[in-house]
Backbone as CSV, one residue per row, in Angstrom:
resi,resn,N_x,N_y,N_z,CA_x,CA_y,CA_z,C_x,C_y,C_z
1,PHE,-9.947,-3.108,47.826,-9.391,-2.171,47.148,-10.481,-1.721,45.959
2,TYR,-10.109,-0.570,45.904,-10.862,0.810,44.734,-10.063,0.690,43.589
3,TYR,-10.925,0.426,42.390,-10.799,1.034,41.571,-11.313,1.465,40.390
4,SER,-10.899,2.990,39.839,-11.665,3.835,39.058,-11.411,3.459,37.604
5,ALA,-12.641,3.468,37.218,-12.155,3.423,35.442,-11.863,4.588,34.739
6,LEU,-10.900,4.396,34.191,-10.060,5.814,33.200,-10.281,5.594,31.895
7,GLN,-10.771,6.418,31.001,-10.653,6.323,29.800,-9.159,6.837,29.329
8,ALA,-8.793,5.875,28.615,-7.638,5.880,28.016,-7.870,6.654,26.142
9,TRP,-8.844,6.122,25.903,-8.756,6.664,24.272,-10.374,6.652,23.461
10,ARG,-10.125,7.827,22.890,-11.805,7.619,22.121,-11.718,8.395,20.763
11,VAL,-12.776,7.088,20.020,-12.869,7.351,18.538,-13.313,8.721,18.213
12,ALA,-12.348,9.504,17.375,-12.761,10.930,16.935,-14.104,10.622,15.791
13,LYS,-14.966,12.042,16.186,-16.035,11.794,15.056,-16.228,11.764,13.332
14,ALA,-16.397,11.031,12.624,-15.916,10.689,11.577,-16.305,11.808,10.868
15,PRO,-15.297,12.559,9.908,-15.331,13.787,8.959,-17.070,14.144,8.184
16,GLU,-17.729,14.775,8.295,-18.368,14.830,7.767,-18.938,14.618,6.270
17,ASN,-20.025,14.576,5.698,-20.409,13.849,4.625,-18.840,13.109,3.877
18,ASP,-18.558,12.249,4.579,-17.631,11.020,4.037,-18.513,10.225,3.815
19,ARG,-18.062,9.359,2.907,-18.869,8.298,1.926,-18.479,7.195,2.298
20,PHE,-17.140,7.003,2.763,-16.369,5.351,3.451,-16.848,5.834,4.549
21,GLN,-16.707,6.435,5.593,-16.715,6.062,7.473,-15.455,5.982,7.504
22,TYR,-14.200,6.584,6.578,-12.919,7.020,7.091,-12.906,7.621,8.131
23,THR,-11.722,7.916,9.094,-11.537,8.298,10.365,-10.710,9.291,9.995
24,HIS,-10.533,10.371,10.587,-9.535,11.497,10.059,-8.330,11.021,9.994
25,PHE,-8.005,9.967,10.896,-6.450,9.287,10.815,-6.555,8.828,9.283
26,ALA,-7.430,8.005,9.074,-7.649,7.345,7.762,-7.082,8.222,6.574
27,HIS,-8.180,9.490,6.717,-8.127,10.360,5.727,-6.253,11.104,5.579
28,LYS,-6.137,11.508,6.812,-4.544,11.975,6.705,-3.634,11.011,5.682
29,LEU,-3.636,10.136,6.349,-3.011,8.499,5.703,-2.862,8.496,4.489
30,ASN,-4.278,8.696,3.923,-4.371,8.737,2.369,-4.203,9.700,1.568
31,SER,-3.977,10.904,2.128,-4.231,11.729,1.387,-2.365,12.786,0.484
32,PHE,-2.615,13.271,-0.310,-1.582,13.280,-1.115,-1.012,14.457,-0.258
33,ASP,-1.703,15.194,0.423,-1.259,16.684,1.428,0.084,16.220,2.378
34,THR,-0.305,14.642,2.839,0.643,14.523,3.645,1.714,13.234,3.120
35,ALA,1.559,13.053,1.980,2.672,11.858,1.295,4.185,12.616,1.783
36,PRO,4.947,12.059,1.649,6.077,12.200,1.482,6.489,13.320,0.549
37,LYS,7.637,13.775,-0.153,7.850,14.580,-1.451,8.183,13.631,-2.515
38,LYS,9.164,12.455,-2.001,8.765,11.585,-3.458,8.172,10.201,-3.181
39,LEU,7.463,9.760,-3.948,6.538,8.464,-4.233,7.260,7.479,-4.263
40,LEU,6.722,6.515,-3.516,7.047,4.956,-4.756,6.071,4.952,-5.785
41,GLU,6.798,4.571,-6.424,5.713,4.125,-7.989,4.778,3.362,-7.304
42,SER,4.510,2.258,-6.073,4.278,1.117,-5.804,2.873,1.890,-4.882
43,ASP,3.153,3.429,-4.344,2.565,4.060,-3.382,0.648,3.960,-3.482
44,SER,0.239,3.072,-2.848,-1.339,2.903,-3.111,-2.025,4.210,-3.127
45,ARG,-2.027,5.553,-3.130,-2.241,6.674,-3.693,-2.622,6.843,-4.904
46,LEU,-1.341,6.238,-5.608,-1.509,6.469,-6.933,-2.472,5.348,-7.904
47,ARG,-2.903,4.166,-6.885,-3.581,3.277,-7.635,-5.026,3.888,-8.492
48,PRO,-5.423,3.244,-9.496,-6.298,4.069,-10.550,-7.630,3.387,-9.775
49,ASP,-7.679,2.396,-9.492,-9.274,1.403,-8.895,-9.491,2.571,-7.682
50,ARG,-8.684,3.054,-6.987,-8.746,3.669,-5.605,-8.848,5.115,-5.982
51,SER,-8.195,6.219,-6.932,-8.663,7.041,-7.450,-10.175,7.388,-7.991
52,ALA,-10.449,5.940,-8.665,-11.792,6.249,-8.998,-12.805,5.839,-8.049
53,LEU,-12.520,5.073,-7.145,-13.376,4.752,-5.866,-14.009,6.216,-5.696
54,GLU,-12.537,7.002,-5.040,-13.109,8.322,-4.421,-13.503,9.473,-5.069
55,SER,-13.729,9.107,-6.326,-14.392,10.174,-7.143,-15.643,9.799,-7.464
56,GLY,-16.034,8.874,-6.609,-17.267,7.821,-6.964,-17.640,7.306,-8.296
57,ASP,-16.809,6.940,-8.930,-16.840,6.225,-9.990,-16.939,4.785,-9.998
58,LEU,-17.788,4.060,-9.130,-18.037,2.726,-9.011,-17.562,1.954,-10.183
59,SER,-17.942,1.942,-11.658,-17.814,1.027,-12.609,-16.363,1.458,-12.919
60,GLN,-15.567,2.401,-13.248,-14.448,2.671,-13.637,-13.139,1.777,-12.130
61,ALA,-13.694,2.230,-11.390,-13.416,1.435,-9.833,-12.875,0.335,-10.155
62,GLY,-13.983,-0.717,-10.356,-14.175,-2.182,-10.431,-13.440,-2.507,-11.689
63,PHE,-13.647,-2.011,-12.732,-12.805,-2.281,-14.083,-11.197,-2.323,-13.502
64,GLU,-10.903,-1.058,-13.278,-9.334,-1.131,-12.363,-9.180,-1.835,-11.944
65,LYS,-9.921,-1.988,-10.655,-9.334,-2.943,-9.623,-8.928,-4.396,-10.240
66,SER,-9.754,-4.945,-11.406,-10.015,-6.042,-12.011,-8.112,-6.476,-12.943
67,ARG,-8.335,-4.928,-13.695,-7.201,-4.781,-14.568,-5.981,-5.048,-13.456
68,LEU,-6.206,-4.425,-12.574,-4.727,-4.823,-11.773,-4.644,-6.223,-11.088
69,GLU,-5.668,-6.790,-10.451,-5.562,-8.250,-10.555,-5.207,-9.148,-11.286
70,GLU,-5.758,-9.062,-12.600,-5.217,-9.681,-13.859,-3.596,-9.614,-13.991
71,ARG,-3.367,-8.038,-13.849,-1.563,-7.912,-13.917,-0.846,-8.626,-12.947
72,GLN,-1.667,-8.250,-11.602,-0.821,-9.314,-10.243,-0.548,-10.814,-10.816
73,ARG,-1.894,-11.236,-11.624,-1.644,-12.891,-12.119,-0.703,-12.969,-12.966
74,ALA,-1.026,-12.137,-14.274,-0.180,-12.275,-14.970,1.516,-12.310,-14.621
75,GLU,2.037,-11.280,-13.487,3.111,-11.159,-13.254,3.599,-12.575,-12.406
76,LYS,3.145,-13.001,-11.779,3.011,-14.364,-10.951,3.345,-15.484,-11.798
77,ARG,2.452,-15.448,-13.097,2.781,-16.840,-13.820,4.073,-16.267,-14.704
78,SER,4.214,-15.166,-14.871,5.572,-14.891,-15.568,6.960,-15.437,-14.542
79,ARG,6.580,-14.817,-13.134,7.878,-15.304,-12.297,7.902,-16.845,-12.509
80,GLU,7.139,-17.340,-12.166,6.542,-18.959,-12.181,7.342,-19.567,-13.049
81,SER,6.934,-19.235,-14.448,7.615,-19.651,-15.855,9.072,-19.778,-15.943
82,LYS,9.613,-18.392,-15.301,11.005,-18.033,-15.115,11.888,-18.975,-14.051
83,CYS,11.125,-19.672,-13.271,11.300,-19.988,-11.717,11.832,-18.899,-10.941
84,HIS,11.319,-17.798,-10.982,11.865,-16.696,-10.353,11.054,-16.708,-8.454
85,GLN,11.696,-16.378,-7.942,10.864,-16.258,-6.574,10.464,-14.668,-5.952
86,PHE,9.725,-14.624,-5.786,9.648,-13.381,-5.255,9.883,-12.725,-3.836
87,THR,10.935,-11.663,-4.226,11.672,-11.549,-2.786,11.068,-9.835,-2.519
88,PRO,10.633,-9.572,-1.264,10.237,-8.108,-1.061,11.267,-7.718,-0.486
89,LYS,11.053,-6.465,-0.803,12.366,-5.219,-0.907,12.403,-4.945,0.599
90,TRP,10.948,-4.409,1.217,11.631,-4.036,2.565,11.491,-5.071,3.775
91,PHE,11.813,-6.298,3.389,11.007,-7.306,4.383,12.108,-8.470,4.132
92,ASP,12.481,-9.303,5.324,12.993,-10.524,4.774,12.442,-11.573,5.874
93,PRO,12.448,-12.889,5.347,11.525,-13.909,5.671,12.195,-14.081,7.317
94,THR,11.403,-14.834,8.456,11.876,-15.656,9.151,11.536,-16.753,9.515
95,SER,12.405,-17.678,9.950,12.221,-19.156,10.311,10.374,-18.996,10.835
96,GLU,9.833,-18.396,11.071,8.688,-18.847,11.624,7.673,-19.128,10.798
97,VAL,6.556,-19.980,11.260,5.671,-20.026,10.378,3.942,-20.096,11.352
98,THR,3.060,-19.493,10.882,1.677,-19.710,11.398,0.829,-20.276,11.045
99,PRO,0.183,-20.978,11.526,-1.115,-21.945,10.767,-2.494,-20.685,11.136
100,THR,-2.930,-20.788,10.017,-4.050,-20.085,9.958,-5.307,-20.807,9.294
101,PRO,-6.054,-20.385,9.526,-7.702,-21.327,8.353,-7.340,-21.513,7.263
102,TRP,-6.643,-20.741,6.424,-6.209,-21.056,5.139,-5.172,-21.517,4.795
103,GLY,-4.084,-21.954,5.840,-2.517,-22.638,5.394,-1.660,-22.028,6.764
104,ASP,-0.453,-22.418,6.567,0.610,-21.809,7.191,0.835,-20.727,6.181
105,LEU,0.911,-19.537,7.355,1.604,-18.546,6.682,3.319,-18.320,6.769
106,GLU,4.120,-17.791,6.375,5.322,-17.620,6.484,5.236,-16.101,7.121
107,ILE,5.902,-16.009,8.357,6.261,-14.553,8.818,7.333,-13.926,8.349
108,TYR,7.364,-12.722,8.157,8.378,-11.837,7.110,8.766,-10.838,8.813
109,CYS,10.027,-9.952,8.461,10.472,-9.246,9.541,10.909,-8.236,8.831
110,TYR,10.171,-6.548,9.052,10.630,-5.377,8.526,12.427,-5.695,8.470
111,ASN,13.374,-4.783,7.506,14.554,-4.844,6.902,15.031,-3.845,7.307
112,GLY,14.551,-2.751,7.464,14.863,-1.200,7.698,15.370,-0.498,6.638
113,LYS,14.947,-1.402,5.386,15.912,-0.719,3.920,14.886,0.412,3.494
114,TYR,13.753,0.320,4.230,12.569,1.503,3.449,12.951,2.852,4.349
115,THR,13.214,2.572,5.238,13.447,3.640,6.375,14.836,4.533,5.652
116,GLU,15.509,3.541,5.360,16.564,4.145,5.122,16.885,4.730,3.366
117,HIS,16.204,3.880,2.779,15.881,4.888,1.322,15.007,5.867,1.515
118,ARG,13.974,6.026,2.304,13.446,7.551,2.719,13.977,8.645,3.092
119,ALA,14.929,8.209,4.098,15.919,9.453,4.703,16.855,9.363,3.630
120,ALA,17.145,8.671,2.853,18.319,9.039,1.503,17.412,10.300,0.905
121,ILE,16.063,9.946,0.037,15.840,10.803,-0.474,14.954,12.379,0.451
122,ASP,14.719,12.170,1.510,14.361,12.942,2.519,15.379,14.329,2.766
123,SER,16.844,13.727,2.540,17.661,14.510,2.757,18.628,15.003,1.514
124,SER,18.009,14.578,0.473,18.472,14.744,-0.998,17.841,16.111,-1.029
125,ASP,18.778,17.153,-1.893,18.236,18.703,-2.204,17.675,18.378,-3.439
126,GLY,17.657,17.482,-3.962,17.898,17.530,-6.234,16.337,16.668,-6.064
127,VAL,16.086,16.152,-5.498,14.729,15.491,-5.351,13.542,16.552,-5.225
128,LYS,12.976,15.989,-6.094,11.552,17.413,-6.065,10.090,16.701,-5.723
129,GLU,9.138,17.134,-5.833,8.244,16.536,-4.916,7.395,15.647,-5.948
130,THR,6.622,15.200,-5.747,6.020,13.997,-7.073,5.243,14.657,-7.339
131,ASP,5.225,15.086,-8.789,3.723,15.742,-9.685,2.620,14.284,-9.513
132,VAL,2.018,14.227,-9.041,1.019,12.895,-8.757,0.108,12.979,-10.174
133,SER,0.167,14.181,-10.725,-0.944,14.071,-11.822,-0.628,13.188,-13.051
134,SER,1.269,13.372,-13.259,1.785,12.429,-13.984,2.848,10.939,-13.681
135,LYS,2.306,10.845,-12.619,3.263,9.936,-11.863,1.861,8.335,-12.262
136,GLU,2.335,7.351,-12.724,1.678,5.897,-12.573,1.930,5.247,-11.521
137,PHE,0.898,4.488,-11.170,0.973,3.272,-10.031,1.444,2.184,-11.040
138,ASN,2.526,1.664,-10.185,3.682,0.758,-11.126,4.074,-0.303,-9.728
139,PRO,3.635,-1.204,-9.348,4.408,-2.270,-8.753,5.102,-3.290,-9.288
140,TRP,4.955,-3.249,-10.390,5.134,-4.412,-11.317,6.938,-4.745,-11.206
141,GLN,7.219,-5.685,-11.259,9.094,-6.231,-11.512,9.477,-6.688,-12.282
142,TYR,8.240,-7.297,-13.380,8.589,-7.757,-14.545,7.880,-7.208,-15.550
143,GLU,9.006,-7.434,-17.039,8.416,-7.036,-18.091,6.987,-7.174,-18.405
144,ILE,6.462,-8.228,-18.021,5.287,-8.691,-18.869,4.080,-8.143,-18.221
145,SER,4.389,-7.360,-17.182,3.279,-6.861,-16.311,3.477,-5.037,-16.316
146,SER,4.194,-4.874,-17.113,4.355,-3.403,-16.865,3.561,-2.500,-17.510
147,PRO,3.069,-1.191,-17.330,1.669,-0.827,-17.819,1.617,-0.873,-18.743
148,GLU,0.644,-0.923,-19.489,-0.103,-0.771,-20.836,0.301,0.590,-21.440
């Protein structure tokens, strides 16, 4: 038998002058230009640490990342003190567990609710585009971790 090699995929060249060596695809995913018309408050494009990193302010990026992590720890402490279980919005737990070097990992399955949420927003005429300059990143569920 004779087999011929076929190129199925090729990595595109990285954009010029890109500090982070992201691909064009990554830039497109992270861009406000390709964002949906109404962002969730938890959309990572709104993260202050990311914004500082992209503008080249590494000191501010480190500070913001530390602040974010501390707020996440505070939310977890608050949840645990109230005996509340974290419940993801867009995923449901399955009965599957997979072992990892760091311990067993519960497996979650996408529940389709984000697709429904996005379709409702996108089909609504009353929804204006997000003004990203006035929108604050806010993934918090509990009062203690609300933005300062």
